[in-house]
Amino acid sequence: MVKVTVCGAAGGIGQPLSLMLKMNPYINELSLFDVVNVPGVGTDLSHIDTDTKVTYHLKSDDNNTGLSQALKDSNFVIIPAGVPRKPGMTRDDLFKINAGICSELATGIAETCPDAAVLVISNPVNSTVPVFAEVFKKKGIFNPRKLFGVTTLDSVRANTFISEVATNEADKAPSAFNIRVVGGHSGETIVPLFSVCAPHVYALEDEKKIDALVHRVQYGGDEVVQAKNGAGSATLSMAYAGYKFLHAVLAASTGDTTIIESSYVYLDDSIPGAKETKEIIKGLYGGESLDYFAMPVVLSKEGIKEIKSDILSRVNNKEKELLKICCKTLAGNIAKGASFSQ
Ligand code: NAD
Ligand code: LMR
């Protein structure tokens, strides 16, 4: 029996994400949780004739036991709960509200389904993932192999944007690419590794085109925020990306050992590749190493099997510079999240 809970299921991401999950044959029960509107979303989805059973829970249900009812027996929890950006805001501006929401959800998970894999979408991901980790550590249930910051949208964008500038016909389809994006999930902490993943795209021999492409991936979220003009940030592309990542985690949990996806993870020494990743970051950054970084990870039944550190040793000089800038900002973001619950 596979149970997936979506926290923030009635929101802009939560609704289309839940629709896609209702169509996933691996999932037996889809549990929807929110503080508002979730009975409507849950009832609507429950009429779809796929085999996945839908349950829904408001926080206020049965004397405020809605969260524990939603989470009970969950194997996977995906979290698009929290406020989105408006034009002029950074993701960091969301921290105060969203860190509180994440801390509350983390406490619920630790108390109700401590073995679940947890996938964090709520921004700022660079800081909210450390919020989850710290709550889990305090509760004595932290498993670094099962905590994932969802950064898939960055590689989804990189694949799309590079295909738009490709000059050779074969590369004009986004599906021709699998660009790895490392670092974090905001502005200059987003580092797409085009030199490693797409050496054959002729358009990228032009320095200016590479710079423009990197910038577009780093600030792709702003494009959507501006276009939505006050009505929020990316929801549909994020639902797609969240679904893509959860599907990969689910597929790996059934025994597929070939799946590699990028995610913002805790670099715990017990995970193969984590120490090497920290060493390389330390060398590039020149300061202390970082405890969290988005990296390609090999997924397995137990969560993260290995961190693919080798990708960082193959980057070019330009990408080394981008990584240095990334590390500086990321260090502050991590410290902010890690100190929240203290
Ligand atoms: P939204 O406002 O449309 O939806 C958020 C939902 O969370 C709402 O339904 C709200 O009621 C619910 N919520 C609030 N407090 C809650 C709580 N304590 N428990 C459960 N649910 C709660 O926002 P959205 O557009 O869906 O975005 C959600 C979050 O995802 C934002 O923080 C946004 O910045 C982030 N986001 C991340 C990525 C990424 O790549 N990781 C991409 C896009 C958006
Ligand atoms: C994104 O990259 O689209 C999300 O992180 C939402 C945002 O605030 O830009």
Coordinates of C-alpha atoms and ligand atoms in Angstrom, one line a residue:
M1 CA 0.0 0.0 0.0
V2 CA 1.4 3.3 -1.0
K3 CA 0.0 6.5 0.6
V4 CA 1.0 9.9 -0.6
T5 CA 0.0 13.1 1.4
V6 CA -0.1 16.5 -0.3
C7 CA 0.2 19.4 2.3
G8 CA -1.2 22.5 0.7
A9 CA -3.4 20.5 -1.6
A10 CA -5.9 23.2 -2.3
G11 CA -3.4 25.7 -3.6
G12 CA -2.2 26.8 -7.0
I13 CA 0.4 24.0 -7.1
G14 CA -1.4 21.6 -4.8
Q15 CA -4.5 21.2 -7.1
P16 CA -2.9 20.3 -10.4
L17 CA -0.3 18.2 -8.6
S18 CA -3.0 16.2 -6.8
L19 CA -4.8 15.7 -10.1
M20 CA -1.6 14.2 -11.6
L21 CA -1.1 12.0 -8.5
K22 CA -4.7 10.7 -8.8
M23 CA -3.7 9.3 -12.1
N24 CA -0.5 7.6 -10.8
P25 CA -0.9 3.8 -10.7
Y26 CA 1.7 3.4 -7.9
I27 CA -0.4 5.3 -5.4
N28 CA -3.2 3.5 -3.5
E29 CA -4.2 6.4 -1.3
L30 CA -3.9 10.1 -2.0
S31 CA -4.4 12.2 1.2
L32 CA -5.1 15.9 0.7
F33 CA -4.4 18.3 3.5
D34 CA -4.9 22.1 3.7
V35 CA -6.1 24.8 6.1
V36 CA -8.9 25.8 3.7
N37 CA -10.9 24.6 0.6
V38 CA -9.7 21.0 0.6
P39 CA -13.2 19.4 1.0
G40 CA -14.1 20.9 -2.4
V41 CA -10.8 19.8 -4.1
G42 CA -11.0 16.3 -2.5
T43 CA -14.6 15.7 -3.5
D44 CA -13.9 16.9 -7.0
L45 CA -10.9 14.6 -7.5
S46 CA -12.7 11.7 -5.8
H47 CA -15.1 11.4 -8.8
I48 CA -12.3 10.5 -11.2
D49 CA -12.4 6.8 -12.1
T50 CA -8.8 5.9 -11.4
D51 CA -8.1 3.4 -8.7
T52 CA -6.3 5.8 -6.3
K53 CA -8.5 6.4 -3.3
V54 CA -8.8 10.1 -2.3
T55 CA -9.1 11.3 1.3
Y56 CA -9.1 14.9 2.5
H57 CA -8.5 16.7 5.7
L58 CA -8.8 20.2 7.0
K59 CA -6.4 21.3 9.7
S60 CA -9.4 22.2 11.9
D61 CA -11.1 18.7 11.5
D62 CA -12.0 16.9 14.7
N63 CA -10.5 19.3 17.3
N64 CA -7.5 20.2 15.1
T65 CA -6.4 16.6 14.5
G66 CA -6.7 17.0 10.7
L67 CA -2.9 17.0 10.1
S68 CA -2.3 13.7 12.0
Q69 CA -5.3 12.1 10.3
A70 CA -3.9 13.2 6.9
L71 CA -0.4 12.0 7.6
K72 CA -1.2 8.7 9.3
D73 CA 0.6 5.8 7.5
S74 CA 2.0 8.1 4.8
N75 CA 5.0 6.8 2.8
F76 CA 5.5 10.0 1.0
V77 CA 4.7 13.6 1.9
I78 CA 4.9 16.4 -0.7
I79 CA 4.7 20.0 0.5
P80 CA 3.5 22.9 -1.6
A81 CA 2.1 24.7 1.5
G82 CA 2.8 28.4 2.0
V83 CA 2.7 31.8 0.5
P84 CA 4.0 32.5 -3.1
R85 CA 5.8 35.6 -4.3
K86 CA 4.4 38.7 -5.8
P87 CA 6.3 41.1 -8.1
G88 CA 9.2 42.8 -6.3
M89 CA 9.6 40.1 -3.7
T90 CA 12.5 37.6 -3.3
R91 CA 11.9 34.0 -2.2
D92 CA 13.7 35.0 1.0
D93 CA 10.9 37.5 1.8
L94 CA 8.6 34.4 2.2
F95 CA 10.8 32.9 4.9
K96 CA 9.0 34.3 8.0
I97 CA 5.6 32.9 7.1
N98 CA 6.7 29.7 5.3
A99 CA 9.3 28.7 7.9
G100 CA 6.5 28.7 10.5
I101 CA 4.3 26.6 8.3
C102 CA 7.1 24.2 7.5
S103 CA 8.1 23.8 11.1
E104 CA 4.5 22.9 12.0
L105 CA 4.2 20.3 9.2
A106 CA 7.6 18.9 10.1
T107 CA 6.5 18.4 13.7
G108 CA 3.4 16.6 12.4
I109 CA 5.4 14.3 10.2
A110 CA 7.9 13.5 12.9
E111 CA 5.1 12.6 15.3
T112 CA 2.9 10.7 12.8
C113 CA 4.8 9.2 9.9
P114 CA 8.6 9.5 10.8
D115 CA 9.6 7.0 8.2
A116 CA 8.0 8.9 5.3
A117 CA 10.1 10.4 2.5
V118 CA 9.5 14.2 2.6
L119 CA 9.6 16.4 -0.5
V120 CA 9.7 20.1 0.1
I121 CA 8.4 22.6 -2.5
S122 CA 7.6 25.5 -0.1
N123 CA 10.0 28.5 -0.7
P124 CA 12.6 29.6 0.1
V125 CA 13.7 25.9 -0.4
N126 CA 17.3 26.9 0.4
S127 CA 16.1 27.6 4.0
T128 CA 12.9 25.6 4.4
V129 CA 14.7 22.2 3.9
P130 CA 17.1 23.1 6.9
V131 CA 13.9 24.0 8.9
F132 CA 12.6 20.4 8.3
A133 CA 16.0 18.8 9.0
E134 CA 16.3 20.7 12.3
V135 CA 12.8 19.7 13.5
F136 CA 13.5 16.1 12.5
K137 CA 16.9 16.2 14.4
K138 CA 15.2 17.5 17.5
K139 CA 12.6 14.8 17.3
G140 CA 15.4 12.2 16.8
I141 CA 14.0 10.9 13.5
F142 CA 16.1 12.7 10.9
N143 CA 16.9 10.5 7.9
P144 CA 19.0 12.5 5.4
R145 CA 18.3 10.0 2.7
K146 CA 14.6 10.8 2.8
L147 CA 14.5 14.6 2.9
F148 CA 14.4 16.2 -0.6
G149 CA 14.2 19.9 -1.6
V150 CA 12.3 19.9 -4.9
T151 CA 14.5 21.8 -7.4
T152 CA 13.3 19.9 -10.5
L153 CA 11.7 23.0 -12.0
D154 CA 15.2 24.4 -12.5
S155 CA 16.3 21.5 -14.8
V156 CA 12.9 21.5 -16.5
R157 CA 13.5 25.2 -17.3
A158 CA 17.1 24.6 -18.4
N159 CA 16.0 21.8 -20.8
T160 CA 13.3 24.0 -22.3
F161 CA 15.3 27.2 -22.6
I162 CA 18.4 25.5 -24.1
S163 CA 16.2 23.9 -26.7
E164 CA 14.9 27.3 -27.7
V165 CA 18.4 28.6 -28.5
A166 CA 19.7 25.4 -30.2
T167 CA 20.8 25.9 -33.8
N168 CA 20.9 22.3 -34.9
E169 CA 17.6 20.7 -35.7
A170 CA 18.0 17.6 -33.5
D171 CA 18.3 19.7 -30.4
K172 CA 15.2 21.8 -30.8
A173 CA 13.1 19.4 -28.6
P174 CA 13.4 20.0 -24.9
S175 CA 13.2 16.2 -24.4
A176 CA 16.6 16.0 -26.1
F177 CA 18.2 17.4 -22.9
N178 CA 18.8 16.4 -19.3
I179 CA 20.6 19.5 -17.9
R180 CA 21.8 19.1 -14.3
V181 CA 21.3 22.1 -12.1
V182 CA 23.2 22.2 -8.8
G183 CA 23.5 24.6 -5.8
G184 CA 20.2 25.9 -4.5
H185 CA 16.8 27.2 -5.7
S186 CA 16.9 31.0 -5.9
G187 CA 18.7 33.4 -8.2
E188 CA 22.4 33.1 -8.2
T189 CA 22.3 29.9 -6.1
I190 CA 20.9 28.1 -9.2
V191 CA 23.8 26.8 -11.2
P192 CA 23.0 25.1 -14.5
L193 CA 25.9 22.9 -15.7
F194 CA 25.5 23.3 -19.5
S195 CA 29.2 22.5 -20.2
V196 CA 28.9 19.1 -18.6
C197 CA 25.5 18.2 -19.9
A198 CA 25.2 19.8 -23.4
P199 CA 28.6 20.1 -24.9
H200 CA 27.2 19.5 -28.4
V201 CA 24.8 22.5 -28.6
Y202 CA 26.5 24.7 -31.1
A203 CA 24.7 27.9 -29.9
L204 CA 26.5 27.5 -26.7
E205 CA 29.9 28.3 -28.3
D206 CA 28.8 31.9 -28.1
E207 CA 29.7 33.3 -24.6
K208 CA 26.9 35.8 -24.6
K209 CA 24.3 33.2 -25.4
I210 CA 25.6 31.0 -22.5
D211 CA 25.4 34.0 -20.1
A212 CA 21.9 34.8 -21.2
L213 CA 20.8 31.2 -20.8
V214 CA 22.3 30.9 -17.4
H215 CA 20.6 34.1 -16.3
R216 CA 17.3 33.0 -17.7
V217 CA 17.4 29.7 -15.7
Q218 CA 18.5 31.5 -12.6
Y219 CA 15.6 34.0 -12.9
G220 CA 13.0 31.9 -14.7
G221 CA 10.8 32.1 -11.6
D222 CA 10.7 35.9 -11.9
E223 CA 9.5 35.7 -15.5
V224 CA 6.4 33.8 -14.2
V225 CA 5.9 36.1 -11.2
Q226 CA 6.0 39.2 -13.4
A227 CA 3.7 37.6 -16.1
K228 CA 1.1 36.7 -13.4
N229 CA 1.3 40.3 -12.1
G230 CA 0.4 39.8 -8.5
A231 CA -1.6 36.5 -8.9
G232 CA 1.3 34.3 -7.6
S233 CA 4.2 32.4 -9.0
A234 CA 4.7 29.2 -11.1
T235 CA 2.0 26.7 -10.3
L236 CA 1.4 24.5 -13.4
S237 CA 5.1 24.1 -14.4
M238 CA 5.8 23.4 -10.7
A239 CA 3.0 20.9 -10.4
Y240 CA 4.6 19.1 -13.5
A241 CA 8.1 19.3 -11.9
G242 CA 6.8 18.1 -8.5
Y243 CA 5.0 15.2 -10.1
K244 CA 8.1 14.3 -12.2
F245 CA 10.3 14.2 -9.1
L246 CA 7.8 12.3 -6.9
H247 CA 7.2 9.8 -9.7
A248 CA 11.0 9.2 -9.8
V249 CA 11.1 8.7 -6.0
L250 CA 8.1 6.4 -6.2
A251 CA 9.6 4.4 -9.1
A252 CA 12.9 4.0 -7.2
S253 CA 11.0 2.8 -4.1
T254 CA 9.7 -0.2 -6.1
G255 CA 13.3 -1.3 -6.8
D256 CA 14.4 0.6 -9.9
T257 CA 18.0 1.4 -9.2
T258 CA 18.7 3.4 -12.4
I259 CA 17.0 6.7 -11.5
I260 CA 19.1 9.9 -11.1
E261 CA 17.4 13.2 -10.3
S262 CA 18.7 16.4 -8.9
S263 CA 17.5 17.5 -5.5
Y264 CA 18.5 19.9 -2.7
V265 CA 19.8 17.5 0.0
Y266 CA 21.6 17.3 3.3
L267 CA 25.2 16.2 2.7
D268 CA 25.4 13.6 5.4
D269 CA 28.7 11.8 5.6
S270 CA 26.9 8.4 5.6
I271 CA 25.7 8.9 2.1
P272 CA 28.3 7.8 -0.6
G273 CA 29.4 10.9 -2.5
A274 CA 28.5 13.4 0.3
K275 CA 32.0 13.8 1.7
E276 CA 33.5 14.2 -1.8
T277 CA 30.8 16.8 -2.7
K278 CA 31.6 18.8 0.5
E279 CA 35.4 18.7 -0.3
I280 CA 34.8 20.0 -3.8
I281 CA 32.5 22.8 -2.6
K282 CA 35.1 23.7 0.1
G283 CA 37.8 23.9 -2.5
L284 CA 35.7 26.1 -4.8
Y285 CA 34.2 28.3 -2.1
G286 CA 37.4 28.8 -0.1
G287 CA 35.4 29.0 3.1
E288 CA 33.7 26.3 5.2
S289 CA 31.9 23.6 3.3
L290 CA 28.1 23.6 3.1
D291 CA 25.8 21.1 4.6
Y292 CA 23.1 21.3 1.9
F293 CA 23.5 21.4 -1.9
A294 CA 21.3 20.5 -4.9
M295 CA 23.0 17.6 -6.6
P296 CA 22.1 14.7 -8.9
V297 CA 21.3 11.8 -6.6
V298 CA 20.8 8.1 -7.3
L299 CA 17.5 7.1 -5.8
S300 CA 16.7 3.7 -4.3
K301 CA 14.1 1.9 -2.1
E302 CA 15.8 3.6 1.0
G303 CA 15.8 7.0 -0.6
I304 CA 19.1 8.6 -1.6
K305 CA 21.6 5.8 -2.4
E306 CA 24.5 8.1 -3.7
I307 CA 25.3 11.7 -4.4
K308 CA 26.9 12.1 -7.9
S309 CA 29.8 14.2 -6.7
D310 CA 31.8 13.6 -9.9
I311 CA 29.7 16.1 -11.9
L312 CA 31.3 19.0 -9.9
S313 CA 34.8 18.0 -10.9
R314 CA 33.9 18.3 -14.6
V315 CA 32.7 21.9 -14.6
N316 CA 34.4 24.6 -16.6
N317 CA 36.0 27.8 -15.2
K318 CA 32.9 29.9 -15.8
E319 CA 30.8 27.4 -13.9
K320 CA 33.4 27.4 -11.1
E321 CA 32.9 31.1 -10.7
L322 CA 29.1 30.7 -10.7
L323 CA 29.5 28.0 -8.0
K324 CA 31.6 30.3 -5.8
I325 CA 28.9 33.0 -6.0
C326 CA 26.3 30.4 -5.3
C327 CA 28.0 29.1 -2.2
K328 CA 28.3 32.6 -0.6
T329 CA 24.6 33.2 -0.8
L330 CA 23.6 29.7 0.0
A331 CA 25.7 29.6 3.2
G332 CA 23.5 32.5 4.6
N333 CA 20.3 30.9 3.4
I334 CA 21.2 27.6 5.1
A335 CA 22.2 29.3 8.4
K336 CA 18.9 31.2 8.4
G337 CA 16.8 28.0 8.0
A338 CA 18.9 26.0 10.5
S339 CA 18.7 28.6 13.2
F340 CA 14.9 29.1 12.8
S341 CA 13.8 26.4 15.3
Q342 CA 16.5 27.3 17.8
Ligands
NAD1 P1 -0.9 29.0 -3.0 O1 -1.1 30.2 -2.1 O2 -1.7 29.0 -4.3 O3 -1.1 27.7 -2.2 C1 -0.6 27.4 -1.0 C2 -1.5 26.5 -0.2 O4 -0.9 26.3 1.1 C3 -2.9 27.2 0.1 O5 -3.9 26.4 -0.3 C4 -2.9 27.4 1.6 O6 -4.2 27.3 2.2 C5 -2.0 26.3 2.0 N1 -1.5 26.4 3.4 C6 -1.1 27.6 4.0 N2 -0.7 27.3 5.3 C7 -0.8 25.9 5.4 C8 -0.6 25.0 6.5 N3 -0.2 25.4 7.7 N4 -0.8 23.7 6.2 C9 -1.2 23.3 5.0 N5 -1.4 24.1 4.0 C10 -1.3 25.4 4.2 O7 0.7 29.0 -3.4 P2 1.4 28.1 -4.5 O8 1.5 28.9 -5.8 O9 0.8 26.8 -4.6 O10 2.9 28.0 -3.9 C11 3.1 27.3 -2.7 C12 4.6 27.4 -2.4 O11 5.4 26.8 -3.3 C13 5.1 28.8 -2.3 O12 5.9 29.0 -1.1 C14 5.9 29.0 -3.5 O13 6.9 30.0 -3.4 C15 6.5 27.6 -3.7 N6 7.0 27.3 -5.0 C16 8.2 26.5 -5.1 C17 8.7 26.1 -6.3 C18 9.9 25.2 -6.3 O14 10.5 25.1 -7.4 N7 10.4 24.6 -5.3 C19 8.1 26.5 -7.5 C20 6.9 27.3 -7.4 C21 6.4 27.6 -6.1
LMR2 C1 10.0 29.2 -9.2 O1 11.2 29.0 -9.4 O2 9.1 29.4 -10.1 C2 9.5 29.2 -7.8 O3 10.5 29.1 -6.9 C3 8.5 30.3 -7.4 C4 9.1 31.6 -7.4 O4 8.9 32.3 -6.4 O5 9.8 32.1 -8.4

